[in-house]
Tab-separated table of C-alpha atoms and ligand atoms in Angstrom:
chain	number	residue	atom	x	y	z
A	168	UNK	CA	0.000	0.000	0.000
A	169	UNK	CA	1.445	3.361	-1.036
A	170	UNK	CA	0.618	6.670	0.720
A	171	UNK	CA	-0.333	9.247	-2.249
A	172	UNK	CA	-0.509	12.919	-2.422
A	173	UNK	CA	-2.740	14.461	-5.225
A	174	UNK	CA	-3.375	18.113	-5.836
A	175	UNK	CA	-6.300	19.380	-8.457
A	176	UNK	CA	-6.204	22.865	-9.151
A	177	UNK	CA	-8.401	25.193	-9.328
A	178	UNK	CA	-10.411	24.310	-13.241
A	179	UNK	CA	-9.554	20.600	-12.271
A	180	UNK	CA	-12.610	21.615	-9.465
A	181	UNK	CA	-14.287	24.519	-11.023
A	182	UNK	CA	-17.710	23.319	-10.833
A	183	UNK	CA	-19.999	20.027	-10.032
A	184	UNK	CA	-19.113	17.507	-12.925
A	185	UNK	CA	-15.692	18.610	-12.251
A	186	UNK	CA	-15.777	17.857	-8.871
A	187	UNK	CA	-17.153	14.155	-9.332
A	188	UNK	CA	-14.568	14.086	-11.835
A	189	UNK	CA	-12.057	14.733	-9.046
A	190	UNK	CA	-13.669	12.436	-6.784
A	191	UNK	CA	-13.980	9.224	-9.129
A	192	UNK	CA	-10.609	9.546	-9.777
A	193	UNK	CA	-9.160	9.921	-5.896
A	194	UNK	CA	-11.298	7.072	-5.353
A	195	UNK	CA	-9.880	4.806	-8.160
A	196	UNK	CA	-6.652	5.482	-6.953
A	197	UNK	CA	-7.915	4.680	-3.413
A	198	UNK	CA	-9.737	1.518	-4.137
A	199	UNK	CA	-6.228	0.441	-5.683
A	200	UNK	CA	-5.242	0.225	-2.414
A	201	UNK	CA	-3.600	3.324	-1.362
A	202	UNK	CA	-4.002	5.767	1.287
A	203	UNK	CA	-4.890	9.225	-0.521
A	204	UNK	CA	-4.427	12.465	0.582
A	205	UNK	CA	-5.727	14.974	-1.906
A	206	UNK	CA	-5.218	19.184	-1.768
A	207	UNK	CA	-7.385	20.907	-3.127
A	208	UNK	CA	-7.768	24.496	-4.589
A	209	UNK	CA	-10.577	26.999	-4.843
A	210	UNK	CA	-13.108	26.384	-8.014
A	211	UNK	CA	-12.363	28.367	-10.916
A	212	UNK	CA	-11.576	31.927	-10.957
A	213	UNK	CA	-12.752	31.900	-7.083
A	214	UNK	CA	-9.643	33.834	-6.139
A	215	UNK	CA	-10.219	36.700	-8.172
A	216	UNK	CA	-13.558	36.936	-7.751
A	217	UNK	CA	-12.573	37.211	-4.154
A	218	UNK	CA	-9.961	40.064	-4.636
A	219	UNK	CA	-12.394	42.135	-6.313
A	220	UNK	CA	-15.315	41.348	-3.949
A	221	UNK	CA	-12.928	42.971	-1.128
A	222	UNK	CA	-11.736	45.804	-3.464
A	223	UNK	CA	-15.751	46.848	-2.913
A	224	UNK	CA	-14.781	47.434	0.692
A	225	UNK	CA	-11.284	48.775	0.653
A	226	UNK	CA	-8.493	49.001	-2.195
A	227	UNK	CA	-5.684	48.857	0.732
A	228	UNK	CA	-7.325	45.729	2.521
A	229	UNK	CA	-5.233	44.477	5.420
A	230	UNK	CA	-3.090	41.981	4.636
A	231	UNK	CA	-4.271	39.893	8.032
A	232	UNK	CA	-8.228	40.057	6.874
A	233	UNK	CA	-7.029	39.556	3.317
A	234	UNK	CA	-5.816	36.079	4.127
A	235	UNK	CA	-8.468	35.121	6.437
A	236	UNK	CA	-10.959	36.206	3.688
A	237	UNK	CA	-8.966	34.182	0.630
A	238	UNK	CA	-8.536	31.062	2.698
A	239	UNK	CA	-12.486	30.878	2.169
A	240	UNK	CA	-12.437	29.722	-1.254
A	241	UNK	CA	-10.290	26.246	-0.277
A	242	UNK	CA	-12.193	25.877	2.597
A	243	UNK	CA	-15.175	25.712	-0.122
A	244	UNK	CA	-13.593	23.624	-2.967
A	245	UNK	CA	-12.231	20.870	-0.076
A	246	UNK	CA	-15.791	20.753	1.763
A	247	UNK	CA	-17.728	19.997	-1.682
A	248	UNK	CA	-15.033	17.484	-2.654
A	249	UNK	CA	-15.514	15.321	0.600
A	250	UNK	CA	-19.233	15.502	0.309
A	251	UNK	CA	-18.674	13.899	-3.429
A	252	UNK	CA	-16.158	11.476	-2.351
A	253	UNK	CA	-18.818	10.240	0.032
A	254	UNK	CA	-21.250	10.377	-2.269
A	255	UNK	CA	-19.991	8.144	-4.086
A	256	UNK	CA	-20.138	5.716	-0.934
A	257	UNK	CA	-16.747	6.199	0.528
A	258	UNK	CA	-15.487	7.725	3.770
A	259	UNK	CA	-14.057	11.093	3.549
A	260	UNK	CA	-12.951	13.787	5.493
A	261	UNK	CA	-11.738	17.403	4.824
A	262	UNK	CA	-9.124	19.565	6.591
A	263	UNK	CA	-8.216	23.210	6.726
A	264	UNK	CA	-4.790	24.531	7.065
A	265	UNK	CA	-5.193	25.342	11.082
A	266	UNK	CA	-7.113	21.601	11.482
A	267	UNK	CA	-3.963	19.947	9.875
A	268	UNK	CA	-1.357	21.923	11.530
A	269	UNK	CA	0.306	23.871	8.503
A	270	UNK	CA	2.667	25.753	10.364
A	271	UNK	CA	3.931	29.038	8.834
A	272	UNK	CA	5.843	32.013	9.154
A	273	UNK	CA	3.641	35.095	9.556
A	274	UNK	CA	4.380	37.348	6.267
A	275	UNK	CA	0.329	37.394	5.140
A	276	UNK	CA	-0.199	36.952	1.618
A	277	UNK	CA	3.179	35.184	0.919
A	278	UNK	CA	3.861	33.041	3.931
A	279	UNK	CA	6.228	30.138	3.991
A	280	UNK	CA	5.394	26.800	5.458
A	281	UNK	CA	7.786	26.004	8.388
A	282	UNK	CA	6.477	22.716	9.734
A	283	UNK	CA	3.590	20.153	8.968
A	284	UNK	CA	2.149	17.971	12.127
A	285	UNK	CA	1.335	14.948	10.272
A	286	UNK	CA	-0.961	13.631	13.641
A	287	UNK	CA	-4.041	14.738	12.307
A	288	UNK	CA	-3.730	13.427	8.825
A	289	UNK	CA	-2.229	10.011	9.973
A	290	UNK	CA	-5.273	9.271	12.501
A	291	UNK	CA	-7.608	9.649	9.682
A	292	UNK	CA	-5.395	8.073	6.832
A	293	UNK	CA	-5.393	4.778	9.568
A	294	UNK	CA	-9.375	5.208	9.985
A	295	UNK	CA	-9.083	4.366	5.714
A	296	UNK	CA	-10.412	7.785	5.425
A	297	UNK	CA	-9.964	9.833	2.179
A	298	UNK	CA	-7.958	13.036	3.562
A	299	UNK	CA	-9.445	16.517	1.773
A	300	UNK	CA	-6.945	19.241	2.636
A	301	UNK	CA	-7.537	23.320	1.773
A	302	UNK	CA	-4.532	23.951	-0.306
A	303	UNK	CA	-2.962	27.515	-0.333
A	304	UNK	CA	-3.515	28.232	3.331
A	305	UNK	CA	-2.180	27.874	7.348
A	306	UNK	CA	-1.842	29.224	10.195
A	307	UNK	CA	0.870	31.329	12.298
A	308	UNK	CA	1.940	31.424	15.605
A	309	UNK	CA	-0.848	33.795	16.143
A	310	UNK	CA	-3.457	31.277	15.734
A	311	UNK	CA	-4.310	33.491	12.522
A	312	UNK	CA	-4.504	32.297	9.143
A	313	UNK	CA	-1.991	33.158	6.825
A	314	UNK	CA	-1.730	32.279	2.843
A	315	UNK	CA	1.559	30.975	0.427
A	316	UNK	CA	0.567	32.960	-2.336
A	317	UNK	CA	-1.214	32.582	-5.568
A	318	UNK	CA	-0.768	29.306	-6.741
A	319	UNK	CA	0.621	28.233	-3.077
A	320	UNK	CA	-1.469	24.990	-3.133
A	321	UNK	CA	0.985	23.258	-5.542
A	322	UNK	CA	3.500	24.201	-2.501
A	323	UNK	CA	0.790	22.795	0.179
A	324	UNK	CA	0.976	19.629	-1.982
A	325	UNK	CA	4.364	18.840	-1.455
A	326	UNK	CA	4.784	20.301	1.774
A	327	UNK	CA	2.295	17.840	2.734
A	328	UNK	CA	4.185	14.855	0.464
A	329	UNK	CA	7.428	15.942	2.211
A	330	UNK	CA	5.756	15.459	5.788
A	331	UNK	CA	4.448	12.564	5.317
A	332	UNK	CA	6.974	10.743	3.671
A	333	UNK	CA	4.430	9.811	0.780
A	334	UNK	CA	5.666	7.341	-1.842
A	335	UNK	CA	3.493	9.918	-4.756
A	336	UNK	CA	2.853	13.537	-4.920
A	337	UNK	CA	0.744	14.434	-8.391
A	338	UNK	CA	-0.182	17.916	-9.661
A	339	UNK	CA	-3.027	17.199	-11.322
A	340	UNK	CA	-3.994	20.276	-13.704
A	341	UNK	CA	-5.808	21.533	-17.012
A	342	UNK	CA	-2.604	20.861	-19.352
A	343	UNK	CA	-0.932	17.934	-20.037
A	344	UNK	CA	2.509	18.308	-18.225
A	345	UNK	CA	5.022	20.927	-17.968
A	346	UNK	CA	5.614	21.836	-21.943
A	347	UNK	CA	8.589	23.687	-23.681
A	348	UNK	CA	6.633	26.971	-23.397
A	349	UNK	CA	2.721	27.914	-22.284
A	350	UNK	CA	0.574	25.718	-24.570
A	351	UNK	CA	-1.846	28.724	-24.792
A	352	UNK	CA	0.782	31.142	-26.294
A	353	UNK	CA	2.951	28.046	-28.412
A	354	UNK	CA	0.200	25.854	-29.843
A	355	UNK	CA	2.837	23.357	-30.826
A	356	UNK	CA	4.682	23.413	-27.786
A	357	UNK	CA	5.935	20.166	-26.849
A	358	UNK	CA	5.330	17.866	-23.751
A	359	UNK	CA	8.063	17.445	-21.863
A	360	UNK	CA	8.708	13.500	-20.228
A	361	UNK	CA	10.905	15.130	-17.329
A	362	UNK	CA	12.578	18.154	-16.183
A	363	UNK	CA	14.780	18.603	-13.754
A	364	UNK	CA	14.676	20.359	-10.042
A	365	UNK	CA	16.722	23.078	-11.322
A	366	UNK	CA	15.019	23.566	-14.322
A	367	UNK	CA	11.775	23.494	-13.559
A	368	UNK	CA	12.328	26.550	-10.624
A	369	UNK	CA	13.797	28.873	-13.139
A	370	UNK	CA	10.728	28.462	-15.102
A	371	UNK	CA	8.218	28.590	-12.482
A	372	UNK	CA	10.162	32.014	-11.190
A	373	UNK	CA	10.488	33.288	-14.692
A	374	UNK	CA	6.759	33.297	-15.243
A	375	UNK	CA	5.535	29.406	-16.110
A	376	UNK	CA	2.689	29.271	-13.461
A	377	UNK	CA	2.140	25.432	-14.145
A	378	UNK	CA	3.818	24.776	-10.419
A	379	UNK	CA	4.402	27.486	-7.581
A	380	UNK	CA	8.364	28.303	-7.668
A	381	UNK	CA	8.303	27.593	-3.805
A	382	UNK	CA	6.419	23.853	-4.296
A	383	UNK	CA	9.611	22.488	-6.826
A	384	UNK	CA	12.163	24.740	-4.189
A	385	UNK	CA	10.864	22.200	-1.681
A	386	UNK	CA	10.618	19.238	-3.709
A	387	UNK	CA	14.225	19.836	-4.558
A	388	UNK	CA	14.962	20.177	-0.642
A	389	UNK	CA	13.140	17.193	0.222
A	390	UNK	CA	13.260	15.185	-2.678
A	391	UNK	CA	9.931	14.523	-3.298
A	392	UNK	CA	9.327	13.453	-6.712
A	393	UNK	CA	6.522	15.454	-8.735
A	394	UNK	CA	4.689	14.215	-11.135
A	395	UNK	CA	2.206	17.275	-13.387
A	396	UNK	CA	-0.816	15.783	-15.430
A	397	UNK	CA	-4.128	16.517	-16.710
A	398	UNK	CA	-7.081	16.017	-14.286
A	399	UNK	CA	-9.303	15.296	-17.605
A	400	UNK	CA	-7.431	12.615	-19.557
A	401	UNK	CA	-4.882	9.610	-18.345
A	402	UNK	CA	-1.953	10.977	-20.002
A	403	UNK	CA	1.379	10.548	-18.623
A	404	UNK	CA	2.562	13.919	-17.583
A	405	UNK	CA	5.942	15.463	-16.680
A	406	UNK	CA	8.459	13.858	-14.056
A	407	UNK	CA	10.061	16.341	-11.765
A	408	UNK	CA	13.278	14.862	-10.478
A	409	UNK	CA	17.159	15.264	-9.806
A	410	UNK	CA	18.227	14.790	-13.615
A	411	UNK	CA	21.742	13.758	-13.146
A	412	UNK	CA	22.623	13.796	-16.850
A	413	UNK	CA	21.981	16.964	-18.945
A	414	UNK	CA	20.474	15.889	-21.898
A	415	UNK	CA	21.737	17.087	-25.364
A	416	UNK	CA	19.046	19.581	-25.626
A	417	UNK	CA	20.260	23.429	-24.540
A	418	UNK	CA	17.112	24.795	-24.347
A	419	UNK	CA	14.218	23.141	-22.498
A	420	UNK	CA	11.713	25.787	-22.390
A	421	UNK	CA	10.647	29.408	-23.074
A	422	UNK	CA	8.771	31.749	-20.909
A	423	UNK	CA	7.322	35.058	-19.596
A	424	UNK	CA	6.718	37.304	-16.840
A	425	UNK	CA	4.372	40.513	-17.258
A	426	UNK	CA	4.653	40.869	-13.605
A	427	UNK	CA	7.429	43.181	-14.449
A	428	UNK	CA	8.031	47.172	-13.813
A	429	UNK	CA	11.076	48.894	-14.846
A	430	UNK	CA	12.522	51.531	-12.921
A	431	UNK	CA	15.303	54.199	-14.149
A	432	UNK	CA	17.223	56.655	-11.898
A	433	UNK	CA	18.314	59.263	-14.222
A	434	UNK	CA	21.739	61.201	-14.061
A	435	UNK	CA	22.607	60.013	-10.746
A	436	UNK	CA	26.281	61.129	-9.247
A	437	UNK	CA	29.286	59.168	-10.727
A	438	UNK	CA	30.323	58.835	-7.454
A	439	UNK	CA	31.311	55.454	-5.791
A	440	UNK	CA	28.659	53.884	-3.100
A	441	UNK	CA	25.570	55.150	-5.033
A	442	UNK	CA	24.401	51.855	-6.602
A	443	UNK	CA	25.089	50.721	-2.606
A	444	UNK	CA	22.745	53.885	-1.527
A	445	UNK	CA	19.999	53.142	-4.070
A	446	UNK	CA	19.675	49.171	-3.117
A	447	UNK	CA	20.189	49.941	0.519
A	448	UNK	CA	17.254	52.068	0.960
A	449	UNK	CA	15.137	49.549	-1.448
A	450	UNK	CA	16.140	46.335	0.876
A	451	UNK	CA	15.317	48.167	4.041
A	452	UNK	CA	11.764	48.413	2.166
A	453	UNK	CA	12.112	44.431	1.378
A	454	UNK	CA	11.866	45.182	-2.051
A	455	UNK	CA	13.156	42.493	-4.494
A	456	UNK	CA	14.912	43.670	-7.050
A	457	UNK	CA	15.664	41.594	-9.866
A	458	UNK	CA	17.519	42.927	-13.446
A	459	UNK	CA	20.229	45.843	-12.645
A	460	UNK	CA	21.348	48.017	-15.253
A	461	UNK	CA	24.253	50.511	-15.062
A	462	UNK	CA	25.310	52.940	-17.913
A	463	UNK	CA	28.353	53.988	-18.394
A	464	UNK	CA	28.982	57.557	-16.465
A	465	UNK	CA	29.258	60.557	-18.668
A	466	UNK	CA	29.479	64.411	-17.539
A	467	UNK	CA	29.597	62.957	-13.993
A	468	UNK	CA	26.615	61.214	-13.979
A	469	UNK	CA	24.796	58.099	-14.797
A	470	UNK	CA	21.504	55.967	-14.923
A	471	UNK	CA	20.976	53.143	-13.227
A	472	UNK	CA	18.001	50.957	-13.988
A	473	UNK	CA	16.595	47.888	-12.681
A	474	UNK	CA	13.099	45.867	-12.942
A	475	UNK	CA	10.463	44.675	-9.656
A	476	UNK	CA	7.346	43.271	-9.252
A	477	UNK	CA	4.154	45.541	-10.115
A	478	UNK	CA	3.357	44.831	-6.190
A	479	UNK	CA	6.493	46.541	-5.530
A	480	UNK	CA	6.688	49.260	-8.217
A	481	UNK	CA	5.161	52.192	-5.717
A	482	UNK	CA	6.566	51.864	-2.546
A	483	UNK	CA	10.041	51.539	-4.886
A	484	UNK	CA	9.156	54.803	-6.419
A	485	UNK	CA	8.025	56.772	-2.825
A	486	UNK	CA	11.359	55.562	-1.143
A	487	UNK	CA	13.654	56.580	-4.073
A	488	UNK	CA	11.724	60.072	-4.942
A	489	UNK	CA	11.908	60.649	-0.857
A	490	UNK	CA	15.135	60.589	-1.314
A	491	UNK	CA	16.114	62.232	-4.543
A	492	UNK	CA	18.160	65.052	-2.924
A	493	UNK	CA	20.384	62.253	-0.887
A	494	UNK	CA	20.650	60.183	-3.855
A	495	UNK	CA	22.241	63.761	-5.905
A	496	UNK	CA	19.893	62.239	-8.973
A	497	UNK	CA	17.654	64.218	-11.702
A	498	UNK	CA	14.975	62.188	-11.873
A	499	UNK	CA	13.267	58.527	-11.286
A	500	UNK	CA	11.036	57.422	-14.347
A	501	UNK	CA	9.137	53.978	-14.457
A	502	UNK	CA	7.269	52.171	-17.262
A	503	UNK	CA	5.037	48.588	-16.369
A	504	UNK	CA	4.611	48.453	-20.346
A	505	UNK	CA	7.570	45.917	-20.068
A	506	UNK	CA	7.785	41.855	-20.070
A	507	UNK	CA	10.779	39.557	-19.479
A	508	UNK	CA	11.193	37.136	-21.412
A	509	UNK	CA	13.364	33.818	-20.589
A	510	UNK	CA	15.160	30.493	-22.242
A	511	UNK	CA	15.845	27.794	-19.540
A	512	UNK	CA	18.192	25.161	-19.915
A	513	UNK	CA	20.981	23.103	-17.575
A	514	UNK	CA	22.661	22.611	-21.154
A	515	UNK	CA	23.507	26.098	-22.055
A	516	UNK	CA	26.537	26.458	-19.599
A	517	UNK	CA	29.069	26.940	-21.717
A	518	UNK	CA	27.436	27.518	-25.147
A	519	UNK	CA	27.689	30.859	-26.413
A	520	UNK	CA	26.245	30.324	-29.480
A	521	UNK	CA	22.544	30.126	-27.904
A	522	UNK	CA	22.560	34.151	-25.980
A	523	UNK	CA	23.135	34.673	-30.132
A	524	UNK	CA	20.409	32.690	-31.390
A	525	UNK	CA	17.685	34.274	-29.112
A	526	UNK	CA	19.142	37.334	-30.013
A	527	UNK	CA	18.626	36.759	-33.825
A	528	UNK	CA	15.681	35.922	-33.017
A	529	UNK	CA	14.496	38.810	-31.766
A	530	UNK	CA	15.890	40.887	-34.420
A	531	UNK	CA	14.207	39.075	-37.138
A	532	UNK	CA	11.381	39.784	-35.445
A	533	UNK	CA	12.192	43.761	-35.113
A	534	UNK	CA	12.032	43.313	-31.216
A	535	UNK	CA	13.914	45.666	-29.435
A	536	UNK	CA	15.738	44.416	-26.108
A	537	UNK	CA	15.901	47.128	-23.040
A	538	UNK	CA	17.939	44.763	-20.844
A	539	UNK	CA	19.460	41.430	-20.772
A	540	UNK	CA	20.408	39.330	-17.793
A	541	UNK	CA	21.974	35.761	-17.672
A	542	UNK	CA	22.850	32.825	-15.344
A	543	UNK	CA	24.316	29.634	-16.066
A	544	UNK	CA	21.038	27.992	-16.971
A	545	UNK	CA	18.438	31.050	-17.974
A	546	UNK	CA	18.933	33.908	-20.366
A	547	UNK	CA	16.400	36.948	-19.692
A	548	UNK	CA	15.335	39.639	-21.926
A	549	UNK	CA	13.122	42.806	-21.306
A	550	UNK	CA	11.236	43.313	-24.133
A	551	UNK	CA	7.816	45.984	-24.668
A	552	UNK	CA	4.782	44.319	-23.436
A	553	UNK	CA	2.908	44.047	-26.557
A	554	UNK	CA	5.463	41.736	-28.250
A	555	UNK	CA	6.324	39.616	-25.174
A	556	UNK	CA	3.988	36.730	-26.987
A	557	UNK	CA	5.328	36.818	-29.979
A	558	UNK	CA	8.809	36.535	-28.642
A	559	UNK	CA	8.010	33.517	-26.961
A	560	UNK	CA	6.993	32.141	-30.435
A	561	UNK	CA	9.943	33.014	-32.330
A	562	UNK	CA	12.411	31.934	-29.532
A	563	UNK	CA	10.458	28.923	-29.230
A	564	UNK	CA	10.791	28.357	-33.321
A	565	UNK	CA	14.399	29.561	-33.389
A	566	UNK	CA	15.579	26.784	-31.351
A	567	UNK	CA	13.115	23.994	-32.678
A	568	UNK	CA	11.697	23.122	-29.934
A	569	UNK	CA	8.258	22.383	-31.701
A	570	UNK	CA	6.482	18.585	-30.999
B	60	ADP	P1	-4.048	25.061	-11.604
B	60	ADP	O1	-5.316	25.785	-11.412
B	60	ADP	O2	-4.252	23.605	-11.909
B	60	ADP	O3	-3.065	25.269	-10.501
B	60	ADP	P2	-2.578	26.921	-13.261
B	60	ADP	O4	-3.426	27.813	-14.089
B	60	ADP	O5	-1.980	27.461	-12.036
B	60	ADP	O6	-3.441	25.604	-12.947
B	60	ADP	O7	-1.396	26.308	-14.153
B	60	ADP	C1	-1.690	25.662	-15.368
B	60	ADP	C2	-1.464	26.617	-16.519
B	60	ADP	O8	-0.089	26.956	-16.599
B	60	ADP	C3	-1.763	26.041	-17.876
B	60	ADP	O9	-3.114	26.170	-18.196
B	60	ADP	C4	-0.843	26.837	-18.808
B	60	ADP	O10	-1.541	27.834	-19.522
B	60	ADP	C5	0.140	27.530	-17.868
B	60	ADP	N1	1.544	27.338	-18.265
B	60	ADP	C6	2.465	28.329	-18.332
B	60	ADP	N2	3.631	27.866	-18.752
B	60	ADP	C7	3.489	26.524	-18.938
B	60	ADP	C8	4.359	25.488	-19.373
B	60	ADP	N3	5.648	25.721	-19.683
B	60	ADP	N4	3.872	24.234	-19.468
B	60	ADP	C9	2.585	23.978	-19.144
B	60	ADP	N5	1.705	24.928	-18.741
B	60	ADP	C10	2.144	26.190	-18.635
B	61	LIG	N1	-6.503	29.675	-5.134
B	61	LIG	C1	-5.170	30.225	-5.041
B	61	LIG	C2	-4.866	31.067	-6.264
B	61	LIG	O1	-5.719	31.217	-7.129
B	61	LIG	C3	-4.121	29.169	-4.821
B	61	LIG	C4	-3.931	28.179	-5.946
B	61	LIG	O2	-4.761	28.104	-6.858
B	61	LIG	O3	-2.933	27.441	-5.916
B	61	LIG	O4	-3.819	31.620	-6.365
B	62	MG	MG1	-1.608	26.749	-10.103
């Protein structure tokens, strides 16, 4: 008997059929034999509709009620999946974040799990129960619940596989498996068979929302293998696993982030310690910062650019215009009209030839690159907005990574 962990997102449950769906299919699996333990998130576009139901109230909510308020819509989704599962004549149970013991830190809205009691889960799992768990949520060492972040449930999901030891943890979704770029920008994308750790975080960070960045940082830790498939269909999906040899492809996949702003600091002193000045005073705000770009100084000045979240953008812009005088600049200008752009790949290290080819690329196209940043395994480009899609498509066609 194995002990499996299966996630459905949120279309996997989006309404009634899809929710027997769901059900039929934890209880095949448990009927083989196993002990399931299945997180769930909120139907549909239930998350949004719940950010704009509290932007009726307030359009600074508190983060606290925020969470509280969000955690409703797993609560929902788990509750109507244990009433199918019994429907359909089996015994199951569902759990919230606080019932399980999902331990986390206390930053609301992007909270990190920092322990799992597995008591709860256990006692029911020996009772042959069917365990329903509220993905995305837990609680903090004020008793108050907290939330991982959108699309934290993949993270619950292997948090909870980690925990328990489980032999399975499956993301089941509305695609087939991780592909070499978005399926609903590259219609001829291709399925990938497996990925590794490493390569599967730089996508999810740069912008490929089929797994939560944090969910494959902690199957990586705790070596939990993933497995992403479709929730309609029987399809083999994508491994997630500790690829020891790098495969002959370079590139494995293409992506992009519009959660991008771009922020310049215009004709700032040529003086040493200023790029130290301007990132000091934008840590202290715990504001990530993620492509830097320095010009050359000219007539004693210079600019110095560098991209952040759009959740970030503002309280960037107040701390460096508060301090314009200190920082001996002209001027700070922003634009969110900006998208970054990625190739991931363990095989690029040391092959020069492929920053050139997504270059080319790009110029064929007549797309016009404000900055580049690369690492051994990801090359980044900020492109306008408008063309981010299309980049994906010719990148994706310049290194034939078609099915
Ligand atoms: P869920 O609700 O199941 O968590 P998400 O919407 O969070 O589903 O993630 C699945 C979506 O991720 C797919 O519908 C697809 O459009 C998108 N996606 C982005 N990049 C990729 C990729 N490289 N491979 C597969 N899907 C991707
Ligand atoms: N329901 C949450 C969201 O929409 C969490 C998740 O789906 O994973 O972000
Ligand atoms: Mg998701």
């Amino acid at each position: 008997m194995a002990l499996i962990v299966q996630k459905f997102g949120g279309s996997s449950v989006a309404n009634a059929e899809r929710v027997f769906n769901v059900a039929r299919r934890v209880v095949e699996t448990y009927d083989a034999g196993n002990s399931v333990v299945v997180v769930v998130s909120a139907q549909g576009d239930t998350t949004d509709d719940l950010i704009a139901k509290s932007k009726e109230i307030s359009k600074t909510p508190s983060k606290r009620e925020m969470d509280a308020f969000l955690s409703a819509g797993e609560q929902m989704s788990m509750t109507l999946l244990a009433m199918a599962i019994q429907e359909l004549g089996k015994s199951a149970i569902s759990l919230a974040g606080w019932q399980v013991g999902i331990h986390t830190d206390s930053q609301y809205s992007a909270s990190r799990i920092k322990k799992i009691s597995s008591e709860r889960i256990m006692k029911e799992l020996d009772a042959r129960k069917i365990v329903v768990v509220a993905g995305f949520q837990g609680i903090n060492k004020y008793d108050d619940i907290t939330t991982l972040g959108r699309g934290g449930s993949d993270t619950s999901a292997v948090a909870i596989a980690a925990a328990l030891h489980a032999d399975k943890c499956e993301i089941f979704t509305d695609v087939d498996g991780v592909y070499t770029a978005d399926p609903r920008i590259v219609a001829n994308a291709q399925k990938l068979d497996d990925i590794s750790y490493d390569e599967m975080l730089e996508l999810a960070s740069l912008g490929a929302n089929v797994l939560h960045n944090r969910s494959v940082e902690m199957a990586k830790k705790f070596n939990v293998q993933l497995v992403v498939r479709s929730s309609l269909n029987k399809n083999e999906g994508t491994i997630v696993r500790e690829v020891k040899k790098v495969e002959q492809m370079l590139v494995r996949g293409v992506t992009r982030d519009n959660d991008v702003a771009r922020i310049s600091i215009c004709e700032i002193k040529d003086d040493p310690g200023k790029a130290f000045q301007v990132f000091s005073l934008l840590s202290k705000k715990q504001i990530n910062v993620d492509v830097i770009l320095q010009s050359i100084g000219r007539d004693g000045t210079k600019d110095i650019s560098f991209t952040t979240s759009q959740d970030h953008l503002q309280s960037a812009l107040d701390v460096l215009n508060d301090n314009l005088d200190s920082l001996e600049a002209s001027r700070i200008i922003h634009t969110e009209d900006v998208s970054k752009v990625s190739i991931v790949g363990a095989g690029m290290v040391n092959n020069p030839g492929v920053a050139t080819l997504m270059f080319e690329a790009l110029y064929d196209a007549g797309i016009n690159i404000s900055m580049i940043s690369t690492s051994e395994i990801k090359i980044s480009v900020l492109i306008p907005k408008e063309d981010a899609e299309r980049a994906v498509r010719v990148i994706h066609d310049k290194f034939n990574l078609h099915a």
